[in-house]
PDB file of N, CA, C and O in Angstrom:
ATOM      1  N   UNK A   1       0.847  -1.183   0.000  1.00 47.00           N
ATOM      2  CA  UNK A   1       0.000   0.000   0.000  1.00 47.00           C
ATOM      3  C   UNK A   1       0.889   1.242   0.000  1.00 47.00           C
ATOM      4  O   UNK A   1       1.835   1.316   0.760  1.00 47.00           O
ATOM      5  N   UNK A   2       0.562   2.195  -0.840  1.00 53.00           N
ATOM      6  CA  UNK A   2       1.403   3.376  -0.985  1.00 53.00           C
ATOM      7  C   UNK A   2       0.548   4.644  -0.995  1.00 53.00           C
ATOM      8  O   UNK A   2       0.219   5.151  -2.048  1.00 53.00           O
ATOM      9  N   UNK A   3       0.196   5.174   0.167  1.00 61.00           N
ATOM     10  CA  UNK A   3      -0.552   6.423   0.134  1.00 61.00           C
ATOM     11  C   UNK A   3       0.360   7.600  -0.182  1.00 61.00           C
ATOM     12  O   UNK A   3       1.549   7.580   0.087  1.00 61.00           O
ATOM     13  N   UNK A   4      -0.201   8.606  -0.787  1.00 64.00           N
ATOM     14  CA  UNK A   4       0.496   9.858  -1.005  1.00 64.00           C
ATOM     15  C   UNK A   4      -0.069  10.869  -0.036  1.00 64.00           C
ATOM     16  O   UNK A   4      -1.242  10.834   0.301  1.00 64.00           O
ATOM     17  N   UNK A   5       0.743  11.793   0.384  1.00 66.00           N
ATOM     18  CA  UNK A   5       0.256  12.825   1.284  1.00 66.00           C
ATOM     19  C   UNK A   5       0.997  14.120   1.008  1.00 66.00           C
ATOM     20  O   UNK A   5       2.155  14.117   0.614  1.00 66.00           O
ATOM     21  N   UNK A   6       0.314  15.227   1.171  1.00 68.00           N
ATOM     22  CA  UNK A   6       0.890  16.547   0.990  1.00 68.00           C
ATOM     23  C   UNK A   6       0.336  17.445   2.081  1.00 68.00           C
ATOM     24  O   UNK A   6      -0.823  17.316   2.447  1.00 68.00           O
ATOM     25  N   UNK A   7       1.144  18.355   2.599  1.00 67.00           N
ATOM     26  CA  UNK A   7       0.693  19.279   3.636  1.00 67.00           C
ATOM     27  C   UNK A   7       0.535  20.686   3.076  1.00 67.00           C
ATOM     28  O   UNK A   7       1.365  21.148   2.289  1.00 67.00           O
ATOM     29  N   UNK A   8      -0.519  21.355   3.502  1.00 71.00           N
ATOM     30  CA  UNK A   8      -0.783  22.735   3.104  1.00 71.00           C
ATOM     31  C   UNK A   8      -1.215  23.522   4.330  1.00 71.00           C
ATOM     32  O   UNK A   8      -1.892  23.001   5.203  1.00 71.00           O
ATOM     33  N   UNK A   9      -0.869  24.789   4.365  1.00 73.00           N
ATOM     34  CA  UNK A   9      -1.398  25.657   5.418  1.00 73.00           C
ATOM     35  C   UNK A   9      -2.799  26.124   5.056  1.00 73.00           C
ATOM     36  O   UNK A   9      -3.608  26.402   5.918  1.00 73.00           O
ATOM     37  N   UNK A  10      -3.059  26.256   3.782  1.00 76.00           N
ATOM     38  CA  UNK A  10      -4.380  26.675   3.309  1.00 76.00           C
ATOM     39  C   UNK A  10      -4.589  26.087   1.921  1.00 76.00           C
ATOM     40  O   UNK A  10      -3.744  25.365   1.404  1.00 76.00           O
ATOM     41  N   UNK A  11      -5.707  26.374   1.325  1.00 82.00           N
ATOM     42  CA  UNK A  11      -6.032  25.927  -0.029  1.00 82.00           C
ATOM     43  C   UNK A  11      -6.163  24.421  -0.176  1.00 82.00           C
ATOM     44  O   UNK A  11      -6.119  23.895  -1.287  1.00 82.00           O
ATOM     45  N   UNK A  12      -6.329  23.705   0.909  1.00 85.00           N
ATOM     46  CA  UNK A  12      -6.437  22.250   0.822  1.00 85.00           C
ATOM     47  C   UNK A  12      -7.660  21.837   0.002  1.00 85.00           C
ATOM     48  O   UNK A  12      -7.584  20.900  -0.798  1.00 85.00           O
ATOM     49  N   UNK A  13      -8.768  22.548   0.171  1.00 86.00           N
ATOM     50  CA  UNK A  13      -9.971  22.204  -0.586  1.00 86.00           C
ATOM     51  C   UNK A  13      -9.777  22.459  -2.077  1.00 86.00           C
ATOM     52  O   UNK A  13     -10.257  21.693  -2.911  1.00 86.00           O
ATOM     53  N   UNK A  14      -9.038  23.501  -2.414  1.00 86.00           N
ATOM     54  CA  UNK A  14      -8.760  23.793  -3.829  1.00 86.00           C
ATOM     55  C   UNK A  14      -7.904  22.691  -4.443  1.00 86.00           C
ATOM     56  O   UNK A  14      -8.170  22.210  -5.549  1.00 86.00           O
ATOM     57  N   UNK A  15      -6.890  22.252  -3.718  1.00 86.00           N
ATOM     58  CA  UNK A  15      -6.018  21.186  -4.213  1.00 86.00           C
ATOM     59  C   UNK A  15      -6.806  19.878  -4.317  1.00 86.00           C
ATOM     60  O   UNK A  15      -6.674  19.146  -5.299  1.00 86.00           O
ATOM     61  N   UNK A  16      -7.648  19.608  -3.337  1.00 89.00           N
ATOM     62  CA  UNK A  16      -8.468  18.394  -3.384  1.00 89.00           C
ATOM     63  C   UNK A  16      -9.407  18.422  -4.591  1.00 89.00           C
ATOM     64  O   UNK A  16      -9.587  17.412  -5.275  1.00 89.00           O
ATOM     65  N   UNK A  17      -9.968  19.595  -4.893  1.00 90.00           N
ATOM     66  CA  UNK A  17     -10.836  19.725  -6.070  1.00 90.00           C
ATOM     67  C   UNK A  17     -10.032  19.492  -7.355  1.00 90.00           C
ATOM     68  O   UNK A  17     -10.516  18.839  -8.285  1.00 90.00           O
ATOM     69  N   UNK A  18      -8.806  20.013  -7.400  1.00 89.00           N
ATOM     70  CA  UNK A  18      -7.942  19.807  -8.566  1.00 89.00           C
ATOM     71  C   UNK A  18      -7.663  18.320  -8.769  1.00 89.00           C
ATOM     72  O   UNK A  18      -7.717  17.815  -9.892  1.00 89.00           O
ATOM     73  N   UNK A  19      -7.397  17.623  -7.671  1.00 91.00           N
ATOM     74  CA  UNK A  19      -7.164  16.183  -7.754  1.00 91.00           C
ATOM     75  C   UNK A  19      -8.416  15.465  -8.244  1.00 91.00           C
ATOM     76  O   UNK A  19      -8.337  14.532  -9.038  1.00 91.00           O
ATOM     77  N   UNK A  20      -9.577  15.915  -7.788  1.00 94.00           N
ATOM     78  CA  UNK A  20     -10.831  15.319  -8.224  1.00 94.00           C
ATOM     79  C   UNK A  20     -11.033  15.454  -9.716  1.00 94.00           C
ATOM     80  O   UNK A  20     -11.507  14.530 -10.377  1.00 94.00           O
ATOM     81  N   UNK A  21     -10.648  16.604 -10.275  1.00 93.00           N
ATOM     82  CA  UNK A  21     -10.754  16.805 -11.715  1.00 93.00           C
ATOM     83  C   UNK A  21      -9.816  15.875 -12.486  1.00 93.00           C
ATOM     84  O   UNK A  21     -10.065  15.562 -13.645  1.00 93.00           O
ATOM     85  N   UNK A  22      -8.759  15.438 -11.824  1.00 92.00           N
ATOM     86  CA  UNK A  22      -7.828  14.483 -12.425  1.00 92.00           C
ATOM     87  C   UNK A  22      -8.298  13.039 -12.243  1.00 92.00           C
ATOM     88  O   UNK A  22      -7.647  12.112 -12.702  1.00 92.00           O
ATOM     89  N   UNK A  23      -9.416  12.876 -11.533  1.00 93.00           N
ATOM     90  CA  UNK A  23      -9.939  11.530 -11.285  1.00 93.00           C
ATOM     91  C   UNK A  23      -9.277  10.843 -10.107  1.00 93.00           C
ATOM     92  O   UNK A  23      -9.313   9.628  -9.991  1.00 93.00           O
ATOM     93  N   UNK A  24      -8.679  11.641  -9.207  1.00 92.00           N
ATOM     94  CA  UNK A  24      -7.958  11.095  -8.058  1.00 92.00           C
ATOM     95  C   UNK A  24      -8.758  11.380  -6.794  1.00 92.00           C
ATOM     96  O   UNK A  24      -8.990  12.542  -6.453  1.00 92.00           O
ATOM     97  N   UNK A  25      -9.172  10.329  -6.098  1.00 92.00           N
ATOM     98  CA  UNK A  25      -9.871  10.490  -4.826  1.00 92.00           C
ATOM     99  C   UNK A  25      -8.872  10.860  -3.742  1.00 92.00           C
ATOM    100  O   UNK A  25      -7.767  10.318  -3.687  1.00 92.00           O
ATOM    101  N   UNK A  26      -9.269  11.789  -2.875  1.00 91.00           N
ATOM    102  CA  UNK A  26      -8.385  12.197  -1.788  1.00 91.00           C
ATOM    103  C   UNK A  26      -9.210  12.577  -0.569  1.00 91.00           C
ATOM    104  O   UNK A  26     -10.419  12.771  -0.651  1.00 91.00           O
ATOM    105  N   UNK A  27      -8.528  12.666   0.554  1.00 89.00           N
ATOM    106  CA  UNK A  27      -9.149  13.063   1.816  1.00 89.00           C
ATOM    107  C   UNK A  27      -8.298  14.143   2.449  1.00 89.00           C
ATOM    108  O   UNK A  27      -7.071  14.114   2.356  1.00 89.00           O
ATOM    109  N   UNK A  28      -8.958  15.105   3.098  1.00 89.00           N
ATOM    110  CA  UNK A  28      -8.248  16.171   3.798  1.00 89.00           C
ATOM    111  C   UNK A  28      -8.298  15.878   5.288  1.00 89.00           C
ATOM    112  O   UNK A  28      -9.351  15.578   5.844  1.00 89.00           O
ATOM    113  N   UNK A  29      -7.142  15.967   5.928  1.00 88.00           N
ATOM    114  CA  UNK A  29      -7.034  15.729   7.359  1.00 88.00           C
ATOM    115  C   UNK A  29      -6.398  16.959   7.994  1.00 88.00           C
ATOM    116  O   UNK A  29      -5.318  17.394   7.580  1.00 88.00           O
ATOM    117  N   UNK A  30      -7.060  17.536   8.976  1.00 88.00           N
ATOM    118  CA  UNK A  30      -6.547  18.708   9.678  1.00 88.00           C
ATOM    119  C   UNK A  30      -5.583  18.251  10.770  1.00 88.00           C
ATOM    120  O   UNK A  30      -5.908  17.358  11.553  1.00 88.00           O
ATOM    121  N   UNK A  31      -4.381  18.853  10.807  1.00 87.00           N
ATOM    122  CA  UNK A  31      -3.388  18.510  11.823  1.00 87.00           C
ATOM    123  C   UNK A  31      -2.821  19.786  12.426  1.00 87.00           C
ATOM    124  O   UNK A  31      -2.760  20.823  11.771  1.00 87.00           O
ATOM    125  N   UNK A  32      -2.422  19.707  13.691  1.00 89.00           N
ATOM    126  CA  UNK A  32      -1.802  20.846  14.370  1.00 89.00           C
ATOM    127  C   UNK A  32      -0.341  20.535  14.622  1.00 89.00           C
ATOM    128  O   UNK A  32       0.000  19.458  15.127  1.00 89.00           O
ATOM    129  N   UNK A  33       0.524  21.478  14.237  1.00 85.00           N
ATOM    130  CA  UNK A  33       1.962  21.340  14.437  1.00 85.00           C
ATOM    131  C   UNK A  33       2.454  22.626  15.077  1.00 85.00           C
ATOM    132  O   UNK A  33       2.410  23.700  14.458  1.00 85.00           O
ATOM    133  N   UNK A  34       2.889  22.527  16.330  1.00 89.00           N
ATOM    134  CA  UNK A  34       3.400  23.678  17.077  1.00 89.00           C
ATOM    135  C   UNK A  34       2.485  24.893  16.937  1.00 89.00           C
ATOM    136  O   UNK A  34       2.903  25.971  16.507  1.00 89.00           O
ATOM    137  N   UNK A  35       1.237  24.732  17.289  1.00 89.00           N
ATOM    138  CA  UNK A  35       0.220  25.790  17.269  1.00 89.00           C
ATOM    139  C   UNK A  35      -0.101  26.313  15.880  1.00 89.00           C
ATOM    140  O   UNK A  35      -0.712  27.366  15.731  1.00 89.00           O
ATOM    141  N   UNK A  36       0.326  25.633  14.840  1.00 88.00           N
ATOM    142  CA  UNK A  36      -0.032  25.958  13.457  1.00 88.00           C
ATOM    143  C   UNK A  36      -0.991  24.888  12.956  1.00 88.00           C
ATOM    144  O   UNK A  36      -0.850  23.722  13.300  1.00 88.00           O
ATOM    145  N   UNK A  37      -1.935  25.298  12.139  1.00 87.00           N
ATOM    146  CA  UNK A  37      -2.859  24.345  11.539  1.00 87.00           C
ATOM    147  C   UNK A  37      -2.419  24.059  10.110  1.00 87.00           C
ATOM    148  O   UNK A  37      -2.166  24.980   9.335  1.00 87.00           O
ATOM    149  N   UNK A  38      -2.298  22.790   9.792  1.00 87.00           N
ATOM    150  CA  UNK A  38      -1.944  22.330   8.463  1.00 87.00           C
ATOM    151  C   UNK A  38      -3.029  21.376   7.993  1.00 87.00           C
ATOM    152  O   UNK A  38      -3.757  20.806   8.804  1.00 87.00           O
ATOM    153  N   UNK A  39      -3.100  21.172   6.696  1.00 86.00           N
ATOM    154  CA  UNK A  39      -4.073  20.252   6.128  1.00 86.00           C
ATOM    155  C   UNK A  39      -3.323  19.225   5.300  1.00 86.00           C
ATOM    156  O   UNK A  39      -2.614  19.570   4.367  1.00 86.00           O
ATOM    157  N   UNK A  40      -3.477  17.979   5.675  1.00 86.00           N
ATOM    158  CA  UNK A  40      -2.816  16.877   4.989  1.00 86.00           C
ATOM    159  C   UNK A  40      -3.803  16.305   3.973  1.00 86.00           C
ATOM    160  O   UNK A  40      -4.923  15.953   4.323  1.00 86.00           O
ATOM    161  N   UNK A  41      -3.382  16.234   2.740  1.00 87.00           N
ATOM    162  CA  UNK A  41      -4.203  15.647   1.701  1.00 87.00           C
ATOM    163  C   UNK A  41      -3.661  14.254   1.432  1.00 87.00           C
ATOM    164  O   UNK A  41      -2.511  14.094   1.050  1.00 87.00           O
ATOM    165  N   UNK A  42      -4.521  13.258   1.649  1.00 88.00           N
ATOM    166  CA  UNK A  42      -4.084  11.870   1.496  1.00 88.00           C
ATOM    167  C   UNK A  42      -4.744  11.245   0.285  1.00 88.00           C
ATOM    168  O   UNK A  42      -5.924  11.424   0.049  1.00 88.00           O
ATOM    169  N   UNK A  43      -3.941  10.523  -0.454  1.00 90.00           N
ATOM    170  CA  UNK A  43      -4.392   9.790  -1.631  1.00 90.00           C
ATOM    171  C   UNK A  43      -4.006   8.335  -1.411  1.00 90.00           C
ATOM    172  O   UNK A  43      -2.874   8.047  -1.065  1.00 90.00           O
ATOM    173  N   UNK A  44      -4.929   7.429  -1.643  1.00 87.00           N
ATOM    174  CA  UNK A  44      -4.613   6.023  -1.461  1.00 87.00           C
ATOM    175  C   UNK A  44      -5.284   5.489  -0.218  1.00 87.00           C
ATOM    176  O   UNK A  44      -6.146   6.144   0.341  1.00 87.00           O
ATOM    177  N   UNK A  45      -4.928   4.323   0.207  1.00 86.00           N
ATOM    178  CA  UNK A  45      -3.817   3.481  -0.234  1.00 86.00           C
ATOM    179  C   UNK A  45      -4.123   2.749  -1.533  1.00 86.00           C
ATOM    180  O   UNK A  45      -5.276   2.703  -1.971  1.00 86.00           O
ATOM    181  N   UNK A  46      -3.101   2.218  -2.142  1.00 87.00           N
ATOM    182  CA  UNK A  46      -3.215   1.485  -3.398  1.00 87.00           C
ATOM    183  C   UNK A  46      -2.811   0.040  -3.171  1.00 87.00           C
ATOM    184  O   UNK A  46      -1.794  -0.228  -2.557  1.00 87.00           O
ATOM    185  N   UNK A  47      -3.594  -0.856  -3.682  1.00 86.00           N
ATOM    186  CA  UNK A  47      -3.248  -2.277  -3.561  1.00 86.00           C
ATOM    187  C   UNK A  47      -2.644  -2.805  -4.854  1.00 86.00           C
ATOM    188  O   UNK A  47      -2.042  -3.870  -4.865  1.00 86.00           O
ATOM    189  N   UNK A  48      -2.800  -2.036  -5.942  1.00 89.00           N
ATOM    190  CA  UNK A  48      -2.258  -2.449  -7.240  1.00 89.00           C
ATOM    191  C   UNK A  48      -1.208  -1.448  -7.712  1.00 89.00           C
ATOM    192  O   UNK A  48      -1.429  -0.244  -7.692  1.00 89.00           O
ATOM    193  N   UNK A  49      -0.085  -1.967  -8.142  1.00 89.00           N
ATOM    194  CA  UNK A  49       1.004  -1.122  -8.626  1.00 89.00           C
ATOM    195  C   UNK A  49       0.574  -0.298  -9.838  1.00 89.00           C
ATOM    196  O   UNK A  49       0.970   0.864  -9.971  1.00 89.00           O
ATOM    197  N   UNK A  50      -0.262  -0.841 -10.700  1.00 93.00           N
ATOM    198  CA  UNK A  50      -0.742  -0.091 -11.863  1.00 93.00           C
ATOM    199  C   UNK A  50      -1.513   1.157 -11.446  1.00 93.00           C
ATOM    200  O   UNK A  50      -1.369   2.217 -12.062  1.00 93.00           O
ATOM    201  N   UNK A  51      -2.330   1.029 -10.394  1.00 91.00           N
ATOM    202  CA  UNK A  51      -3.084   2.187  -9.897  1.00 91.00           C
ATOM    203  C   UNK A  51      -2.141   3.251  -9.345  1.00 91.00           C
ATOM    204  O   UNK A  51      -2.309   4.446  -9.592  1.00 91.00           O
ATOM    205  N   UNK A  52      -1.140   2.819  -8.606  1.00 89.00           N
ATOM    206  CA  UNK A  52      -0.157   3.749  -8.051  1.00 89.00           C
ATOM    207  C   UNK A  52       0.578   4.477  -9.174  1.00 89.00           C
ATOM    208  O   UNK A  52       0.733   5.700  -9.132  1.00 89.00           O
ATOM    209  N   UNK A  53       1.015   3.752 -10.187  1.00 91.00           N
ATOM    210  CA  UNK A  53       1.745   4.364 -11.300  1.00 91.00           C
ATOM    211  C   UNK A  53       0.881   5.353 -12.076  1.00 91.00           C
ATOM    212  O   UNK A  53       1.366   6.396 -12.511  1.00 91.00           O
ATOM    213  N   UNK A  54      -0.411   5.040 -12.232  1.00 92.00           N
ATOM    214  CA  UNK A  54      -1.334   5.954 -12.917  1.00 92.00           C
ATOM    215  C   UNK A  54      -1.443   7.270 -12.149  1.00 92.00           C
ATOM    216  O   UNK A  54      -1.358   8.355 -12.724  1.00 92.00           O
ATOM    217  N   UNK A  55      -1.551   7.179 -10.823  1.00 92.00           N
ATOM    218  CA  UNK A  55      -1.655   8.384  -9.999  1.00 92.00           C
ATOM    219  C   UNK A  55      -0.336   9.151 -10.025  1.00 92.00           C
ATOM    220  O   UNK A  55      -0.332  10.381 -10.123  1.00 92.00           O
ATOM    221  N   UNK A  56       0.777   8.465  -9.956  1.00 90.00           N
ATOM    222  CA  UNK A  56       2.089   9.130 -10.050  1.00 90.00           C
ATOM    223  C   UNK A  56       2.179   9.971 -11.318  1.00 90.00           C
ATOM    224  O   UNK A  56       2.604  11.121 -11.294  1.00 90.00           O
ATOM    225  N   UNK A  57       1.789   9.376 -12.454  1.00 92.00           N
ATOM    226  CA  UNK A  57       1.854  10.089 -13.732  1.00 92.00           C
ATOM    227  C   UNK A  57       0.920  11.282 -13.749  1.00 92.00           C
ATOM    228  O   UNK A  57       1.286  12.360 -14.218  1.00 92.00           O
ATOM    229  N   UNK A  58      -0.286  11.112 -13.226  1.00 92.00           N
ATOM    230  CA  UNK A  58      -1.247  12.216 -13.197  1.00 92.00           C
ATOM    231  C   UNK A  58      -0.747  13.361 -12.338  1.00 92.00           C
ATOM    232  O   UNK A  58      -0.861  14.531 -12.722  1.00 92.00           O
ATOM    233  N   UNK A  59      -0.188  13.054 -11.180  1.00 91.00           N
ATOM    234  CA  UNK A  59       0.339  14.097 -10.295  1.00 91.00           C
ATOM    235  C   UNK A  59       1.506  14.827 -10.953  1.00 91.00           C
ATOM    236  O   UNK A  59       1.610  16.053 -10.891  1.00 91.00           O
ATOM    237  N   UNK A  60       2.391  14.079 -11.596  1.00 90.00           N
ATOM    238  CA  UNK A  60       3.543  14.671 -12.258  1.00 90.00           C
ATOM    239  C   UNK A  60       3.104  15.602 -13.390  1.00 90.00           C
ATOM    240  O   UNK A  60       3.584  16.731 -13.493  1.00 90.00           O
ATOM    241  N   UNK A  61       2.173  15.139 -14.227  1.00 91.00           N
ATOM    242  CA  UNK A  61       1.685  15.960 -15.341  1.00 91.00           C
ATOM    243  C   UNK A  61       0.995  17.222 -14.860  1.00 91.00           C
ATOM    244  O   UNK A  61       1.061  18.261 -15.515  1.00 91.00           O
ATOM    245  N   UNK A  62       0.323  17.144 -13.704  1.00 88.00           N
ATOM    246  CA  UNK A  62      -0.397  18.295 -13.156  1.00 88.00           C
ATOM    247  C   UNK A  62       0.494  19.166 -12.282  1.00 88.00           C
ATOM    248  O   UNK A  62       0.030  20.141 -11.701  1.00 88.00           O
ATOM    249  N   UNK A  63       1.781  18.822 -12.192  1.00 87.00           N
ATOM    250  CA  UNK A  63       2.752  19.568 -11.394  1.00 87.00           C
ATOM    251  C   UNK A  63       2.328  19.656  -9.925  1.00 87.00           C
ATOM    252  O   UNK A  63       2.414  20.707  -9.300  1.00 87.00           O
ATOM    253  N   UNK A  64       1.859  18.534  -9.382  1.00 85.00           N
ATOM    254  CA  UNK A  64       1.469  18.447  -7.977  1.00 85.00           C
ATOM    255  C   UNK A  64       2.576  17.719  -7.232  1.00 85.00           C
ATOM    256  O   UNK A  64       2.904  16.581  -7.561  1.00 85.00           O
ATOM    257  N   UNK A  65       3.169  18.383  -6.250  1.00 82.00           N
ATOM    258  CA  UNK A  65       4.197  17.760  -5.423  1.00 82.00           C
ATOM    259  C   UNK A  65       3.526  16.851  -4.403  1.00 82.00           C
ATOM    260  O   UNK A  65       2.521  17.220  -3.798  1.00 82.00           O
ATOM    261  N   UNK A  66       4.080  15.683  -4.208  1.00 84.00           N
ATOM    262  CA  UNK A  66       3.522  14.740  -3.241  1.00 84.00           C
ATOM    263  C   UNK A  66       4.635  13.912  -2.643  1.00 84.00           C
ATOM    264  O   UNK A  66       5.685  13.724  -3.241  1.00 84.00           O
ATOM    265  N   UNK A  67       4.389  13.434  -1.457  1.00 81.00           N
ATOM    266  CA  UNK A  67       5.319  12.582  -0.737  1.00 81.00           C
ATOM    267  C   UNK A  67       4.745  11.178  -0.723  1.00 81.00           C
ATOM    268  O   UNK A  67       3.612  10.974  -0.312  1.00 81.00           O
ATOM    269  N   UNK A  68       5.508  10.228  -1.163  1.00 82.00           N
ATOM    270  CA  UNK A  68       5.057   8.838  -1.198  1.00 82.00           C
ATOM    271  C   UNK A  68       5.494   8.149   0.087  1.00 82.00           C
ATOM    272  O   UNK A  68       6.642   8.242   0.489  1.00 82.00           O
ATOM    273  N   UNK A  69       4.552   7.465   0.737  1.00 80.00           N
ATOM    274  CA  UNK A  69       4.829   6.773   1.969  1.00 80.00           C
ATOM    275  C   UNK A  69       4.428   5.321   1.822  1.00 80.00           C
ATOM    276  O   UNK A  69       3.301   5.023   1.415  1.00 80.00           O
ATOM    277  N   UNK A  70       5.324   4.423   2.138  1.00 78.00           N
ATOM    278  CA  UNK A  70       4.994   2.993   2.079  1.00 78.00           C
ATOM    279  C   UNK A  70       4.485   2.554   3.452  1.00 78.00           C
ATOM    280  O   UNK A  70       5.120   2.805   4.473  1.00 78.00           O
ATOM    281  N   UNK A  71       3.332   1.881   3.431  1.00 73.00           N
ATOM    282  CA  UNK A  71       2.717   1.421   4.668  1.00 73.00           C
ATOM    283  C   UNK A  71       2.589  -0.092   4.600  1.00 73.00           C
ATOM    284  O   UNK A  71       2.084  -0.619   3.612  1.00 73.00           O
ATOM    285  N   UNK A  72       3.035  -0.783   5.593  1.00 68.00           N
ATOM    286  CA  UNK A  72       2.932  -2.243   5.625  1.00 68.00           C
ATOM    287  C   UNK A  72       3.998  -2.884   4.750  1.00 68.00           C
ATOM    288  O   UNK A  72       4.911  -2.246   4.252  1.00 68.00           O
ATOM    289  N   UNK A  73       3.864  -4.192   4.565  1.00 59.00           N
ATOM    290  CA  UNK A  73       4.838  -4.925   3.750  1.00 59.00           C
ATOM    291  C   UNK A  73       4.254  -5.442   2.481  1.00 59.00           C
ATOM    292  O   UNK A  73       3.175  -5.744   2.286  1.00 59.00           O
TER     293      UNK A  73
END
């Protein structure tokens, strides 16, 4: 499983809408870091490598920076 996540101080809903237009489902999670509010946008998890690669290509073409995190084995 390989979820993607990105942190924003604002505009999380705008970025989530942009991902939706690309056909990418995502969730916004509000987090607090040292009295600052950030919004984590999570994509995934993916159980198929083909799905992960499709999302990687879509994010790259749309110039969306993302951090890939491997979860589990």
